[in-house]
Amino acid sequence: MVLLTEEEKRAAREAAGSAVRGFPRSRGSLVPILQKIQEKLGYVPLEAMEEVAGQLGIPPVDVYGVVTFYNQFRLTPPGRRQIKVCLGTACHMKGGTVILDCWKRRLGIEVGGVTPDREFSLERVACVGCCSMAPVTVINDEVHGRVTPTRVDGLLFSFGVKVKKGRQEEGEVN
Ligand code: FES
């Protein structure tokens, strides 16, 4: 669970307020409004959902239902380093799931999660167009190919994170 600062909550309400403008006040506008919010903030916080619900005159739980139904929406803020593990066919065949599990264990988070310090977030993506380099991990916009568990450790080390074999060192990532 990621706690937002007061400033982030205010930004969330403002983003929701401006996203609603220009759309008809109806449930049919929900998805495009939520997309605009995510475009602006990188995720859809609860505060934004409440604001949208208030402005459209529908229960917040209905907005929450839409956000959680579509996996295009993030509920948590993205990390400063966004780890995207490709699980397209080529990457899957070359052990993409092993690499995904490795990132999960090292960071101590699940897909869609973010570390408590918000340094890293983890996502699973479809083919990113670099199949000859499978298995691929994209970190922010940088593509890393032929990734192995050792390479995952090396990347984390380059970010200043020390990991012990098989699990993260206490206090290093969190
Ligand atoms: S399947 Fe991963 S880059 Fe194409």
PDB file of C-alpha atoms and ligand atoms in Angstrom:
ATOM      1  CA  MET A   1       0.000   0.000   0.000  1.00  0.00           C
ATOM      2  CA  VAL A   2       1.492   3.304  -1.100  1.00  0.00           C
ATOM      3  CA  LEU A   3       0.646   6.375   0.942  1.00  0.00           C
ATOM      4  CA  LEU A   4       0.265   9.581  -1.026  1.00  0.00           C
ATOM      5  CA  THR A   5       1.404  12.975   0.191  1.00  0.00           C
ATOM      6  CA  GLU A   6      -1.149  15.769   0.568  1.00  0.00           C
ATOM      7  CA  GLU A   7       0.332  17.374  -2.529  1.00  0.00           C
ATOM      8  CA  GLU A   8      -0.150  14.182  -4.540  1.00  0.00           C
ATOM      9  CA  LYS A   9      -3.730  13.907  -3.365  1.00  0.00           C
ATOM     10  CA  ARG A  10      -4.369  17.486  -4.433  1.00  0.00           C
ATOM     11  CA  ALA A  11      -2.735  16.818  -7.814  1.00  0.00           C
ATOM     12  CA  ALA A  12      -4.935  13.732  -8.201  1.00  0.00           C
ATOM     13  CA  ARG A  13      -8.122  15.735  -7.594  1.00  0.00           C
ATOM     14  CA  GLU A  14      -6.985  18.471  -9.955  1.00  0.00           C
ATOM     15  CA  ALA A  15      -6.087  15.969 -12.687  1.00  0.00           C
ATOM     16  CA  ALA A  16      -9.512  14.369 -12.302  1.00  0.00           C
ATOM     17  CA  GLY A  17     -11.248  17.742 -12.389  1.00  0.00           C
ATOM     18  CA  SER A  18      -9.559  18.767 -15.609  1.00  0.00           C
ATOM     19  CA  ALA A  19      -9.986  15.301 -17.189  1.00  0.00           C
ATOM     20  CA  VAL A  20     -13.752  15.461 -16.688  1.00  0.00           C
ATOM     21  CA  ARG A  21     -14.016  18.762 -18.538  1.00  0.00           C
ATOM     22  CA  GLY A  22     -15.029  18.337 -22.165  1.00  0.00           C
ATOM     23  CA  PHE A  23     -16.795  15.010 -21.635  1.00  0.00           C
ATOM     24  CA  PRO A  24     -20.526  14.444 -21.206  1.00  0.00           C
ATOM     25  CA  ARG A  25     -21.398  13.812 -17.545  1.00  0.00           C
ATOM     26  CA  SER A  26     -22.295  10.161 -17.996  1.00  0.00           C
ATOM     27  CA  ARG A  27     -20.958   6.700 -17.242  1.00  0.00           C
ATOM     28  CA  GLY A  28     -20.048   6.337 -20.925  1.00  0.00           C
ATOM     29  CA  SER A  29     -17.313   8.939 -20.401  1.00  0.00           C
ATOM     30  CA  LEU A  30     -15.637   6.998 -17.591  1.00  0.00           C
ATOM     31  CA  VAL A  31     -12.974   5.122 -19.567  1.00  0.00           C
ATOM     32  CA  PRO A  32     -11.714   8.108 -21.612  1.00  0.00           C
ATOM     33  CA  ILE A  33     -11.685  10.263 -18.453  1.00  0.00           C
ATOM     34  CA  LEU A  34      -9.680   7.634 -16.549  1.00  0.00           C
ATOM     35  CA  GLN A  35      -7.301   7.319 -19.511  1.00  0.00           C
ATOM     36  CA  LYS A  36      -6.669  11.061 -19.390  1.00  0.00           C
ATOM     37  CA  ILE A  37      -5.925  10.879 -15.677  1.00  0.00           C
ATOM     38  CA  GLN A  38      -3.515   7.999 -16.160  1.00  0.00           C
ATOM     39  CA  GLU A  39      -1.844   9.848 -19.051  1.00  0.00           C
ATOM     40  CA  LYS A  40      -1.229  12.783 -16.741  1.00  0.00           C
ATOM     41  CA  LEU A  41      -0.294  11.014 -13.495  1.00  0.00           C
ATOM     42  CA  GLY A  42       0.913   7.599 -14.672  1.00  0.00           C
ATOM     43  CA  TYR A  43      -1.773   5.905 -12.544  1.00  0.00           C
ATOM     44  CA  VAL A  44      -5.300   6.434 -11.224  1.00  0.00           C
ATOM     45  CA  PRO A  45      -5.312   7.193  -7.474  1.00  0.00           C
ATOM     46  CA  LEU A  46      -8.335   6.723  -5.223  1.00  0.00           C
ATOM     47  CA  GLU A  47      -8.648  10.493  -4.751  1.00  0.00           C
ATOM     48  CA  ALA A  48      -9.033  10.915  -8.517  1.00  0.00           C
ATOM     49  CA  MET A  49     -11.665   8.174  -8.638  1.00  0.00           C
ATOM     50  CA  GLU A  50     -13.655   9.895  -5.876  1.00  0.00           C
ATOM     51  CA  GLU A  51     -13.479  13.211  -7.694  1.00  0.00           C
ATOM     52  CA  VAL A  52     -14.645  11.659 -10.961  1.00  0.00           C
ATOM     53  CA  ALA A  53     -17.476   9.856  -9.172  1.00  0.00           C
ATOM     54  CA  GLY A  54     -18.586  13.117  -7.549  1.00  0.00           C
ATOM     55  CA  GLN A  55     -18.518  15.010 -10.811  1.00  0.00           C
ATOM     56  CA  LEU A  56     -20.386  12.325 -12.755  1.00  0.00           C
ATOM     57  CA  GLY A  57     -22.852  11.716  -9.915  1.00  0.00           C
ATOM     58  CA  ILE A  58     -22.125   7.990  -9.631  1.00  0.00           C
ATOM     59  CA  PRO A  59     -20.912   5.888  -6.658  1.00  0.00           C
ATOM     60  CA  PRO A  60     -17.085   5.766  -6.231  1.00  0.00           C
ATOM     61  CA  VAL A  61     -17.276   1.968  -6.146  1.00  0.00           C
ATOM     62  CA  ASP A  62     -18.491   1.997  -9.760  1.00  0.00           C
ATOM     63  CA  VAL A  63     -15.439   3.983 -10.829  1.00  0.00           C
ATOM     64  CA  TYR A  64     -13.198   1.633  -8.836  1.00  0.00           C
ATOM     65  CA  GLY A  65     -14.857  -1.310 -10.582  1.00  0.00           C
ATOM     66  CA  VAL A  66     -13.963   0.080 -14.006  1.00  0.00           C
ATOM     67  CA  VAL A  67     -10.365   0.845 -13.000  1.00  0.00           C
ATOM     68  CA  THR A  68      -9.810  -2.664 -11.681  1.00  0.00           C
ATOM     69  CA  PHE A  69     -11.623  -4.331 -14.588  1.00  0.00           C
ATOM     70  CA  TYR A  70      -9.302  -2.984 -17.280  1.00  0.00           C
ATOM     71  CA  ASN A  71      -5.673  -3.924 -16.828  1.00  0.00           C
ATOM     72  CA  GLN A  72      -4.581  -0.819 -18.735  1.00  0.00           C
ATOM     73  CA  PHE A  73      -5.069   1.127 -15.499  1.00  0.00           C
ATOM     74  CA  ARG A  74      -2.510   1.283 -12.694  1.00  0.00           C
ATOM     75  CA  LEU A  75      -3.637   1.744  -9.102  1.00  0.00           C
ATOM     76  CA  THR A  76      -0.199   2.505  -7.749  1.00  0.00           C
ATOM     77  CA  PRO A  77       2.217   5.222  -8.832  1.00  0.00           C
ATOM     78  CA  PRO A  78       4.952   4.029 -11.184  1.00  0.00           C
ATOM     79  CA  GLY A  79       8.446   3.739  -9.702  1.00  0.00           C
ATOM     80  CA  ARG A  80      11.252   6.087 -10.710  1.00  0.00           C
ATOM     81  CA  ARG A  81      12.619   3.033 -12.488  1.00  0.00           C
ATOM     82  CA  GLN A  82       9.866   1.205 -14.321  1.00  0.00           C
ATOM     83  CA  ILE A  83      10.837  -2.422 -14.875  1.00  0.00           C
ATOM     84  CA  LYS A  84       8.893  -3.971 -17.753  1.00  0.00           C
ATOM     85  CA  VAL A  85       9.467  -7.647 -18.379  1.00  0.00           C
ATOM     86  CA  CYS A  86       8.491  -8.871 -21.840  1.00  0.00           C
ATOM     87  CA  LEU A  87       6.430 -12.037 -21.922  1.00  0.00           C
ATOM     88  CA  GLY A  88       5.716 -12.063 -25.644  1.00  0.00           C
ATOM     89  CA  THR A  89       6.111 -15.420 -27.386  1.00  0.00           C
ATOM     90  CA  ALA A  90       9.866 -15.192 -28.080  1.00  0.00           C
ATOM     91  CA  CYS A  91      10.675 -13.941 -24.577  1.00  0.00           C
ATOM     92  CA  HIS A  92       8.368 -16.517 -23.003  1.00  0.00           C
ATOM     93  CA  MET A  93      10.145 -19.302 -24.953  1.00  0.00           C
ATOM     94  CA  LYS A  94      13.519 -18.008 -23.786  1.00  0.00           C
ATOM     95  CA  GLY A  95      12.633 -18.005 -20.107  1.00  0.00           C
ATOM     96  CA  GLY A  96      10.835 -14.689 -19.654  1.00  0.00           C
ATOM     97  CA  THR A  97       8.811 -16.051 -16.737  1.00  0.00           C
ATOM     98  CA  VAL A  98      12.015 -17.013 -14.901  1.00  0.00           C
ATOM     99  CA  ILE A  99      13.251 -13.446 -15.361  1.00  0.00           C
ATOM    100  CA  LEU A 100       9.938 -12.026 -14.164  1.00  0.00           C
ATOM    101  CA  ASP A 101      10.077 -14.244 -11.050  1.00  0.00           C
ATOM    102  CA  CYS A 102      13.636 -13.102 -10.481  1.00  0.00           C
ATOM    103  CA  TRP A 103      12.641  -9.407 -10.544  1.00  0.00           C
ATOM    104  CA  LYS A 104       9.707 -10.161  -8.242  1.00  0.00           C
ATOM    105  CA  ARG A 105      11.911 -11.923  -5.691  1.00  0.00           C
ATOM    106  CA  ARG A 106      14.691  -9.352  -5.841  1.00  0.00           C
ATOM    107  CA  LEU A 107      12.350  -6.366  -5.500  1.00  0.00           C
ATOM    108  CA  GLY A 108       9.904  -8.062  -3.141  1.00  0.00           C
ATOM    109  CA  ILE A 109       6.895  -6.896  -5.185  1.00  0.00           C
ATOM    110  CA  GLU A 110       4.338  -8.436  -7.511  1.00  0.00           C
ATOM    111  CA  VAL A 111       3.444  -7.381 -11.046  1.00  0.00           C
ATOM    112  CA  GLY A 112       1.701  -3.996 -10.863  1.00  0.00           C
ATOM    113  CA  GLY A 113       3.453  -3.197  -7.579  1.00  0.00           C
ATOM    114  CA  VAL A 114       5.960  -0.589  -6.528  1.00  0.00           C
ATOM    115  CA  THR A 115       8.664  -0.753  -3.848  1.00  0.00           C
ATOM    116  CA  PRO A 116       7.828   1.271  -0.707  1.00  0.00           C
ATOM    117  CA  ASP A 117      10.551   3.800  -1.560  1.00  0.00           C
ATOM    118  CA  ARG A 118       8.952   4.096  -5.035  1.00  0.00           C
ATOM    119  CA  GLU A 119      12.265   3.430  -6.682  1.00  0.00           C
ATOM    120  CA  PHE A 120      11.069   0.414  -8.704  1.00  0.00           C
ATOM    121  CA  SER A 121       7.773  -0.703 -10.176  1.00  0.00           C
ATOM    122  CA  LEU A 122       7.219  -3.957 -12.014  1.00  0.00           C
ATOM    123  CA  GLU A 123       5.098  -4.690 -15.056  1.00  0.00           C
ATOM    124  CA  ARG A 124       4.605  -7.463 -17.541  1.00  0.00           C
ATOM    125  CA  VAL A 125       4.391  -6.394 -21.182  1.00  0.00           C
ATOM    126  CA  ALA A 126       3.721  -7.997 -24.550  1.00  0.00           C
ATOM    127  CA  CYS A 127       6.316  -8.041 -27.351  1.00  0.00           C
ATOM    128  CA  VAL A 128       8.371  -4.857 -27.441  1.00  0.00           C
ATOM    129  CA  GLY A 129       9.774  -5.616 -30.903  1.00  0.00           C
ATOM    130  CA  CYS A 130      13.253  -6.837 -29.926  1.00  0.00           C
ATOM    131  CA  CYS A 131      12.603 -10.590 -30.163  1.00  0.00           C
ATOM    132  CA  SER A 132      16.134 -11.423 -31.343  1.00  0.00           C
ATOM    133  CA  MET A 133      17.343 -10.183 -27.936  1.00  0.00           C
ATOM    134  CA  ALA A 134      14.919 -12.358 -25.932  1.00  0.00           C
ATOM    135  CA  PRO A 135      14.370 -12.476 -23.033  1.00  0.00           C
ATOM    136  CA  VAL A 136      13.986  -8.738 -22.774  1.00  0.00           C
ATOM    137  CA  THR A 137      13.500  -6.345 -19.863  1.00  0.00           C
ATOM    138  CA  VAL A 138      12.837  -2.647 -20.506  1.00  0.00           C
ATOM    139  CA  ILE A 139      13.840  -0.223 -17.758  1.00  0.00           C
ATOM    140  CA  ASN A 140      12.261   3.152 -18.383  1.00  0.00           C
ATOM    141  CA  ASP A 141      13.012   3.402 -22.124  1.00  0.00           C
ATOM    142  CA  GLU A 142      16.194   1.349 -22.145  1.00  0.00           C
ATOM    143  CA  VAL A 143      16.020  -2.161 -23.601  1.00  0.00           C
ATOM    144  CA  HIS A 144      18.093  -4.904 -21.971  1.00  0.00           C
ATOM    145  CA  GLY A 145      18.386  -8.128 -23.949  1.00  0.00           C
ATOM    146  CA  ARG A 146      19.383 -11.724 -23.157  1.00  0.00           C
ATOM    147  CA  VAL A 147      18.607 -11.091 -19.531  1.00  0.00           C
ATOM    148  CA  THR A 148      19.607 -13.765 -17.015  1.00  0.00           C
ATOM    149  CA  PRO A 149      19.141 -13.805 -13.213  1.00  0.00           C
ATOM    150  CA  THR A 150      22.796 -12.767 -12.912  1.00  0.00           C
ATOM    151  CA  ARG A 151      22.112  -9.837 -15.230  1.00  0.00           C
ATOM    152  CA  VAL A 152      19.148  -8.828 -13.058  1.00  0.00           C
ATOM    153  CA  ASP A 153      21.495  -8.719 -10.069  1.00  0.00           C
ATOM    154  CA  GLY A 154      24.013  -6.756 -12.127  1.00  0.00           C
ATOM    155  CA  LEU A 155      21.399  -4.192 -13.139  1.00  0.00           C
ATOM    156  CA  LEU A 156      20.253  -3.794  -9.555  1.00  0.00           C
ATOM    157  CA  PHE A 157      23.862  -3.449  -8.458  1.00  0.00           C
ATOM    158  CA  SER A 158      24.340  -0.696 -11.057  1.00  0.00           C
ATOM    159  CA  PHE A 159      21.386   1.091  -9.433  1.00  0.00           C
ATOM    160  CA  GLY A 160      23.079   0.848  -6.046  1.00  0.00           C
ATOM    161  CA  VAL A 161      21.030  -2.092  -4.770  1.00  0.00           C
ATOM    162  CA  LYS A 162      22.919  -5.036  -3.301  1.00  0.00           C
ATOM    163  CA  VAL A 163      21.186  -8.389  -3.450  1.00  0.00           C
ATOM    164  CA  LYS A 164      22.019 -11.646  -1.729  1.00  0.00           C
ATOM    165  CA  LYS A 165      21.743 -14.856  -3.664  1.00  0.00           C
ATOM    166  CA  GLY A 166      18.069 -15.752  -3.948  1.00  0.00           C
ATOM    167  CA  ARG A 167      16.610 -12.842  -2.040  1.00  0.00           C
ATOM    168  CA  GLN A 168      17.008  -9.161  -1.469  1.00  0.00           C
ATOM    169  CA  GLU A 169      19.277  -7.969   1.281  1.00  0.00           C
ATOM    170  CA  GLU A 170      17.227  -6.626   4.133  1.00  0.00           C
ATOM    171  CA  GLY A 171      16.725  -2.908   3.919  1.00  0.00           C
ATOM    172  CA  GLU A 172      18.418  -2.536   0.535  1.00  0.00           C
ATOM    173  CA  VAL A 173      15.360  -2.249  -1.686  1.00  0.00           C
ATOM    174  CA  ASN A 174      12.608  -1.499   0.792  1.00  0.00           C
TER     175      ASN A 174
HETATM  176  S1  FES B   1       8.571 -11.313 -27.504  1.00  0.00           S
HETATM  177 FE1  FES B   1       9.782 -10.092 -26.208  1.00  0.00          FE
HETATM  178  S2  FES B   1      10.598  -8.646 -27.563  1.00  0.00           S
HETATM  179 FE2  FES B   1       9.324  -9.806 -28.839  1.00  0.00          FE
END
